mmCIF file of C-alpha atoms in Angstrom:
data_model
loop_
_atom_site.group_PDB
_atom_site.id
_atom_site.type_symbol
_atom_site.label_atom_id
_atom_site.label_comp_id
_atom_site.label_asym_id
_atom_site.label_seq_id
_atom_site.Cartn_x
_atom_site.Cartn_y
_atom_site.Cartn_z
ATOM 1 C CA MET V 1 -133.310 -176.392 -165.435
ATOM 2 C CA ARG V 2 -136.003 -176.239 -162.786
ATOM 3 C CA ALA V 3 -138.730 -173.839 -161.703
ATOM 4 C CA ALA V 4 -139.325 -172.872 -158.074
ATOM 5 C CA ALA V 5 -141.815 -170.819 -155.996
ATOM 6 C CA VAL V 6 -141.375 -167.204 -154.927
ATOM 7 C CA VAL V 7 -138.225 -165.366 -154.020
ATOM 8 C CA ARG V 8 -138.266 -162.392 -151.678
ATOM 9 C CA ILE V 9 -135.562 -159.816 -151.471
ATOM 10 C CA ALA V 10 -135.432 -157.269 -148.705
ATOM 11 C CA ARG V 11 -132.302 -154.883 -148.817
ATOM 12 C CA ALA V 12 -131.945 -151.266 -148.194
ATOM 13 C CA ALA V 13 -130.899 -150.580 -151.845
ATOM 14 C CA VAL V 14 -134.082 -152.255 -153.382
ATOM 15 C CA PRO V 15 -137.780 -152.077 -152.847
ATOM 16 C CA SER V 16 -138.676 -153.528 -149.446
ATOM 17 C CA ALA V 17 -139.647 -157.198 -149.496
ATOM 18 C CA LEU V 18 -140.044 -157.278 -153.319
ATOM 19 C CA SER V 19 -141.726 -160.397 -154.340
ATOM 20 C CA MET V 20 -140.768 -162.267 -157.569
ATOM 21 C CA ARG V 21 -141.238 -165.611 -159.083
ATOM 22 C CA LEU V 22 -138.454 -167.951 -160.023
ATOM 23 C CA LEU V 23 -139.078 -169.042 -163.547
ATOM 24 C CA ALA V 24 -136.113 -171.252 -164.256
ATOM 25 C CA GLU V 25 -132.523 -171.765 -163.114
ATOM 26 C CA THR V 26 -129.345 -173.553 -163.620
ATOM 27 C CA ASN V 27 -126.235 -173.646 -161.521
ATOM 28 C CA HIS V 28 -125.142 -170.446 -163.230
ATOM 29 C CA VAL V 29 -128.150 -168.444 -163.923
ATOM 30 C CA ARG V 30 -131.632 -167.744 -162.339
ATOM 31 C CA VAL V 31 -134.494 -166.184 -164.308
ATOM 32 C CA LEU V 32 -136.839 -164.143 -162.095
ATOM 33 C CA ASP V 33 -140.259 -162.777 -163.079
ATOM 34 C CA LEU V 34 -140.958 -159.393 -161.433
ATOM 35 C CA GLY V 35 -144.434 -159.158 -162.807
ATOM 36 C CA ARG V 36 -145.383 -155.392 -163.201
ATOM 37 C CA ILE V 37 -142.881 -152.980 -161.554
ATOM 38 C CA GLY V 38 -142.012 -149.257 -161.772
ATOM 39 C CA TYR V 39 -138.935 -148.184 -163.595
ATOM 40 C CA ALA V 40 -137.203 -146.760 -160.518
ATOM 41 C CA ASP V 41 -137.769 -149.778 -158.446
ATOM 42 C CA ALA V 42 -136.496 -152.116 -161.266
ATOM 43 C CA LEU V 43 -133.435 -149.989 -161.834
ATOM 44 C CA ALA V 44 -132.499 -150.110 -158.189
ATOM 45 C CA LEU V 45 -132.942 -153.878 -158.295
ATOM 46 C CA GLN V 46 -130.628 -154.046 -161.386
ATOM 47 C CA ARG V 47 -127.907 -151.952 -159.652
ATOM 48 C CA ASP V 48 -127.996 -153.914 -156.525
ATOM 49 C CA THR V 49 -127.881 -157.316 -158.329
ATOM 50 C CA HIS V 50 -125.052 -156.006 -160.587
ATOM 51 C CA GLU V 51 -122.916 -154.837 -157.603
ATOM 52 C CA ARG V 52 -123.352 -158.281 -155.908
ATOM 53 C CA LEU V 53 -122.425 -160.067 -159.194
ATOM 54 C CA VAL V 54 -119.237 -158.051 -159.613
ATOM 55 C CA ALA V 55 -118.279 -158.487 -155.880
ATOM 56 C CA GLY V 56 -118.964 -162.177 -156.130
ATOM 57 C CA ARG V 57 -116.998 -162.763 -159.410
ATOM 58 C CA GLU V 58 -114.274 -164.855 -157.846
ATOM 59 C CA GLU V 59 -116.797 -167.149 -156.361
ATOM 60 C CA CYS V 60 -118.845 -167.431 -159.540
ATOM 61 C CA VAL V 61 -122.051 -166.323 -157.898
ATOM 62 C CA PRO V 62 -125.106 -167.066 -160.046
ATOM 63 C CA MET V 63 -126.072 -164.527 -162.749
ATOM 64 C CA THR V 64 -129.609 -163.159 -162.935
ATOM 65 C CA VAL V 65 -132.173 -162.397 -165.648
ATOM 66 C CA PHE V 66 -135.190 -160.133 -164.639
ATOM 67 C CA LEU V 67 -138.331 -160.548 -166.717
ATOM 68 C CA LEU V 68 -141.092 -157.835 -166.257
ATOM 69 C CA GLU V 69 -143.528 -155.300 -167.503
ATOM 70 C CA HIS V 70 -143.138 -151.597 -166.470
ATOM 71 C CA ASP V 71 -146.229 -150.176 -164.878
ATOM 72 C CA PRO V 72 -146.658 -147.195 -164.825
ATOM 73 C CA PRO V 73 -145.597 -146.880 -168.430
ATOM 74 C CA VAL V 74 -142.389 -144.907 -168.881
ATOM 75 C CA VAL V 75 -140.475 -143.019 -171.562
ATOM 76 C CA THR V 76 -136.682 -143.373 -170.874
ATOM 77 C CA VAL V 77 -134.257 -140.874 -172.311
ATOM 78 C CA THR V 78 -130.513 -141.540 -172.697
ATOM 79 C CA ARG V 79 -127.631 -139.266 -172.491
ATOM 80 C CA ARG V 80 -127.041 -139.326 -176.292
ATOM 81 C CA VAL V 81 -126.877 -135.898 -177.878
ATOM 82 C CA GLY V 82 -130.245 -135.101 -179.419
ATOM 83 C CA ALA V 83 -132.133 -137.925 -177.506
ATOM 84 C CA ALA V 84 -134.286 -135.528 -175.476
ATOM 85 C CA ALA V 85 -135.550 -133.990 -178.732
ATOM 86 C CA HIS V 86 -137.066 -137.320 -179.696
ATOM 87 C CA VAL V 87 -139.646 -137.049 -176.790
ATOM 88 C CA LEU V 88 -142.504 -135.387 -178.889
ATOM 89 C CA ALA V 89 -144.860 -134.972 -175.885
ATOM 90 C CA ASP V 90 -144.547 -132.482 -173.131
ATOM 91 C CA ASP V 91 -144.756 -133.512 -169.476
ATOM 92 C CA VAL V 92 -148.426 -132.385 -169.454
ATOM 93 C CA LEU V 93 -149.352 -134.755 -172.257
ATOM 94 C CA LEU V 94 -147.342 -137.584 -170.858
ATOM 95 C CA ALA V 95 -149.048 -137.178 -167.497
ATOM 96 C CA ARG V 96 -152.372 -137.229 -169.256
ATOM 97 C CA HIS V 97 -151.485 -140.730 -170.611
ATOM 98 C CA GLY V 98 -150.157 -141.797 -167.163
ATOM 99 C CA ILE V 99 -146.599 -142.044 -168.592
ATOM 100 C CA GLU V 100 -143.537 -141.130 -166.576
ATOM 101 C CA ARG V 101 -140.391 -139.647 -168.074
ATOM 102 C CA VAL V 102 -137.011 -140.579 -166.713
ATOM 103 C CA ASP V 103 -133.378 -140.197 -167.650
ATOM 104 C CA THR V 104 -131.427 -143.481 -168.020
ATOM 105 C CA ASP V 105 -127.801 -144.702 -168.145
ATOM 106 C CA ARG V 106 -128.283 -147.286 -170.834
ATOM 107 C CA GLY V 107 -127.116 -147.025 -174.503
ATOM 108 C CA GLY V 108 -129.429 -146.164 -177.338
ATOM 109 C CA ASP V 109 -131.936 -143.299 -177.616
ATOM 110 C CA VAL V 110 -135.536 -142.648 -176.449
ATOM 111 C CA THR V 111 -137.623 -145.713 -175.603
ATOM 112 C CA TYR V 112 -141.135 -146.568 -174.296
ATOM 113 C CA HIS V 113 -141.840 -149.302 -171.853
ATOM 114 C CA GLY V 114 -145.319 -150.165 -170.598
ATOM 115 C CA PRO V 115 -147.856 -152.946 -169.927
ATOM 116 C CA GLY V 116 -148.017 -155.623 -172.698
ATOM 117 C CA GLN V 117 -144.207 -155.298 -173.367
ATOM 118 C CA LEU V 118 -141.912 -157.841 -172.168
ATOM 119 C CA VAL V 119 -138.792 -156.327 -170.718
ATOM 120 C CA ALA V 120 -135.637 -158.499 -170.046
ATOM 121 C CA TYR V 121 -132.823 -157.191 -167.841
ATOM 122 C CA PRO V 122 -129.981 -159.715 -167.888
ATOM 123 C CA ILE V 123 -127.453 -158.982 -165.059
ATOM 124 C CA LEU V 124 -124.524 -161.281 -166.616
ATOM 125 C CA ASP V 125 -120.958 -161.621 -166.217
ATOM 126 C CA LEU V 126 -119.879 -161.246 -169.838
ATOM 127 C CA GLN V 127 -116.232 -162.023 -168.905
ATOM 128 C CA ARG V 128 -117.460 -165.391 -167.595
ATOM 129 C CA LEU V 129 -119.561 -165.956 -170.867
ATOM 130 C CA GLY V 130 -116.775 -164.955 -173.159
ATOM 131 C CA LEU V 131 -118.874 -162.027 -174.856
ATOM 132 C CA LYS V 132 -117.850 -158.686 -175.912
ATOM 133 C CA VAL V 133 -120.315 -155.875 -176.277
ATOM 134 C CA HIS V 134 -121.205 -156.271 -179.965
ATOM 135 C CA PRO V 135 -121.532 -160.091 -179.847
ATOM 136 C CA TYR V 136 -123.645 -159.613 -176.700
ATOM 137 C CA VAL V 137 -126.136 -157.301 -178.522
ATOM 138 C CA ARG V 138 -126.361 -159.722 -181.456
ATOM 139 C CA TRP V 139 -127.038 -162.564 -178.743
ATOM 140 C CA LEU V 140 -129.886 -160.623 -177.323
ATOM 141 C CA GLU V 141 -131.344 -160.116 -180.763
ATOM 142 C CA GLN V 142 -131.258 -163.826 -181.311
ATOM 143 C CA CYS V 143 -133.151 -164.360 -177.981
ATOM 144 C CA VAL V 144 -135.919 -162.225 -179.459
ATOM 145 C CA ILE V 145 -135.869 -163.798 -182.904
ATOM 146 C CA ASP V 146 -136.134 -167.289 -181.241
ATOM 147 C CA ALA V 147 -138.944 -166.091 -178.860
ATOM 148 C CA ILE V 148 -141.172 -164.916 -181.691
ATOM 149 C CA ALA V 149 -140.600 -167.734 -184.049
ATOM 150 C CA PRO V 150 -143.377 -170.077 -182.681
ATOM 151 C CA GLU V 151 -146.000 -167.475 -183.892
ATOM 152 C CA GLY V 152 -144.548 -167.848 -187.435
ATOM 153 C CA LEU V 153 -142.788 -164.391 -187.258
ATOM 154 C CA ARG V 154 -139.343 -164.179 -188.796
ATOM 155 C CA GLY V 155 -137.270 -161.829 -186.741
ATOM 156 C CA LEU V 156 -134.904 -159.791 -188.798
ATOM 157 C CA ARG V 157 -131.726 -157.674 -188.098
ATOM 158 C CA ASP V 158 -130.990 -154.359 -189.603
ATOM 159 C CA PRO V 159 -127.178 -153.771 -189.979
ATOM 160 C CA ALA V 160 -127.807 -150.014 -189.629
ATOM 161 C CA ALA V 161 -130.126 -150.212 -186.415
ATOM 162 C CA THR V 162 -129.852 -152.381 -183.367
ATOM 163 C CA GLY V 163 -133.048 -154.400 -182.380
ATOM 164 C CA VAL V 164 -135.406 -156.898 -183.970
ATOM 165 C CA TRP V 165 -137.617 -156.103 -186.958
ATOM 166 C CA VAL V 166 -140.249 -158.004 -189.053
ATOM 167 C CA GLY V 167 -141.310 -157.311 -192.657
ATOM 168 C CA ALA V 168 -142.251 -158.688 -196.029
ATOM 169 C CA ASP V 169 -139.608 -160.203 -198.329
ATOM 170 C CA ASP V 170 -137.067 -160.273 -195.556
ATOM 171 C CA GLU V 171 -136.997 -156.447 -195.379
ATOM 172 C CA PRO V 172 -136.634 -155.071 -191.736
ATOM 173 C CA GLN V 173 -139.665 -152.733 -192.006
ATOM 174 C CA ARG V 174 -141.410 -152.703 -188.542
ATOM 175 C CA LYS V 175 -139.580 -152.722 -185.209
ATOM 176 C CA ILE V 176 -140.873 -155.373 -182.731
ATOM 177 C CA ALA V 177 -138.108 -155.161 -180.072
ATOM 178 C CA ALA V 178 -135.707 -152.459 -178.951
ATOM 179 C CA ILE V 179 -132.351 -153.193 -177.299
ATOM 180 C CA GLY V 180 -130.283 -150.889 -175.058
ATOM 181 C CA VAL V 181 -127.624 -152.068 -172.662
ATOM 182 C CA ARG V 182 -125.014 -150.812 -170.207
ATOM 183 C CA LEU V 183 -121.731 -152.634 -169.362
ATOM 184 C CA SER V 184 -119.818 -151.751 -166.291
ATOM 185 C CA ARG V 185 -116.832 -153.975 -165.047
ATOM 186 C CA PHE V 186 -117.614 -156.519 -167.727
ATOM 187 C CA ALA V 187 -121.081 -157.133 -166.372
ATOM 188 C CA SER V 188 -124.349 -156.166 -168.084
ATOM 189 C CA MET V 189 -127.417 -154.185 -167.198
ATOM 190 C CA HIS V 190 -130.565 -153.190 -169.052
ATOM 191 C CA GLY V 191 -131.445 -155.334 -172.073
ATOM 192 C CA PHE V 192 -134.481 -155.622 -174.459
ATOM 193 C CA ALA V 193 -138.021 -154.840 -174.773
ATOM 194 C CA LEU V 194 -140.234 -157.027 -176.906
ATOM 195 C CA ASN V 195 -143.667 -155.762 -177.846
ATOM 196 C CA ILE V 196 -146.168 -158.569 -177.117
ATOM 197 C CA ALA V 197 -149.510 -156.498 -176.897
ATOM 198 C CA PRO V 198 -148.668 -153.058 -175.634
ATOM 199 C CA ASP V 199 -150.629 -149.777 -176.438
ATOM 200 C CA LEU V 200 -148.848 -149.019 -179.773
ATOM 201 C CA GLY V 201 -150.428 -145.506 -179.672
ATOM 202 C CA HIS V 202 -147.987 -144.457 -176.919
ATOM 203 C CA PHE V 203 -144.997 -144.843 -179.275
ATOM 204 C CA GLY V 204 -146.414 -141.906 -181.249
ATOM 205 C CA LEU V 205 -145.532 -139.720 -178.210
ATOM 206 C CA ILE V 206 -141.704 -140.330 -179.002
ATOM 207 C CA VAL V 207 -139.415 -141.079 -181.944
ATOM 208 C CA PRO V 208 -138.579 -144.534 -180.930
ATOM 209 C CA CYS V 209 -134.975 -145.172 -180.735
ATOM 210 C CA GLY V 210 -134.510 -141.926 -182.732
ATOM 211 C CA LEU V 211 -135.748 -143.674 -185.894
ATOM 212 C CA GLN V 212 -138.579 -142.511 -188.176
ATOM 213 C CA ARG V 213 -139.864 -146.093 -188.687
ATOM 214 C CA PRO V 214 -142.957 -147.947 -187.631
ATOM 215 C CA VAL V 215 -143.344 -150.002 -184.407
ATOM 216 C CA THR V 216 -145.259 -153.086 -184.361
ATOM 217 C CA SER V 217 -146.019 -155.988 -181.766
ATOM 218 C CA ILE V 218 -146.759 -159.604 -181.824
ATOM 219 C CA ALA V 219 -150.469 -158.884 -181.463
ATOM 220 C CA ALA V 220 -150.429 -156.494 -184.311
ATOM 221 C CA GLU V 221 -148.770 -159.112 -186.582
ATOM 222 C CA VAL V 222 -150.616 -162.302 -185.641
ATOM 223 C CA GLY V 223 -153.948 -161.164 -184.204
ATOM 224 C CA ALA V 224 -155.786 -163.544 -181.982
ATOM 225 C CA ARG V 225 -152.919 -165.902 -182.209
ATOM 226 C CA VAL V 226 -150.950 -163.720 -179.796
ATOM 227 C CA PRO V 227 -149.332 -165.815 -177.049
ATOM 228 C CA SER V 228 -149.823 -164.889 -173.390
ATOM 229 C CA MET V 229 -147.068 -162.813 -171.550
ATOM 230 C CA ASP V 230 -146.375 -165.861 -169.422
ATOM 231 C CA ALA V 231 -145.820 -168.076 -172.381
ATOM 232 C CA VAL V 232 -143.372 -165.615 -173.829
ATOM 233 C CA LYS V 233 -141.572 -165.219 -170.388
ATOM 234 C CA ARG V 234 -141.120 -168.938 -170.131
ATOM 235 C CA ARG V 235 -139.626 -169.187 -173.679
ATOM 236 C CA VAL V 236 -137.254 -166.438 -172.883
ATOM 237 C CA GLY V 237 -136.306 -167.838 -169.572
ATOM 238 C CA ALA V 238 -135.621 -171.231 -171.132
ATOM 239 C CA TRP V 239 -133.503 -169.605 -173.785
ATOM 240 C CA PHE V 240 -131.298 -167.849 -171.265
ATOM 241 C CA CYS V 241 -130.647 -171.037 -169.293
ATOM 242 C CA SER V 242 -129.847 -173.093 -172.360
ATOM 243 C CA GLU V 243 -127.658 -170.354 -173.883
ATOM 244 C CA THR V 244 -125.666 -169.444 -170.875
ATOM 245 C CA THR V 245 -124.959 -173.136 -170.357
ATOM 246 C CA ARG V 246 -123.805 -173.441 -173.999
ATOM 247 C CA LEU V 247 -121.445 -170.493 -173.629
ATOM 248 C CA LEU V 248 -119.974 -171.745 -170.369
ATOM 249 C CA ARG V 249 -119.181 -175.041 -171.999
ATOM 250 C CA GLY V 250 -117.239 -173.237 -174.537
#
């Protein structure tokens, strides 16, 4: 695994001359830091990267993981029946908070993304990795569980609700990370959102993931010991490099 400098992409389908930082890579996957980016620009980049991954499947072109923060903040609404009703704020109130509202093609329900939240968009060939959809989601949950462990946080799963939780006595009480993915032609898009130090008040504008349960962050759980965004990005980047290598070795 090695880190490099800056990657620039200039294609008609993606933001012009988008600058990104290469955090880590192997022969099979590269992890790119997009910094802060709007939702529409990140989605265009995901779709373009997904298209190129599928087209280059026979050549085993490298897979990609994008790490970023969404800015401006955004509420994303899926096509699930009833999801739109989980946006509690009208467009005027959202605008007052500087929050966009967009429809999305991922799975799940309503989700908030904003500064202080680490979003990971893995564009991976699940056929190559030998993963089906449910094991893939559990694999993403494990990434988050491992990423928050150095702060002494025990990430928990809830059999009834996708994502990662924390709580006393091993009870999944507070959600610290949401997961929503899309698979097309055995390749993934979208991913997870890990709350490091976002404005938790913004979650009160929605019913997060359609669940009437509290949301938390690393900062809310550990206070001054909260790690930097860059530190968590590097953990997550190293995890994807290590784990994709493990899966490819079979």
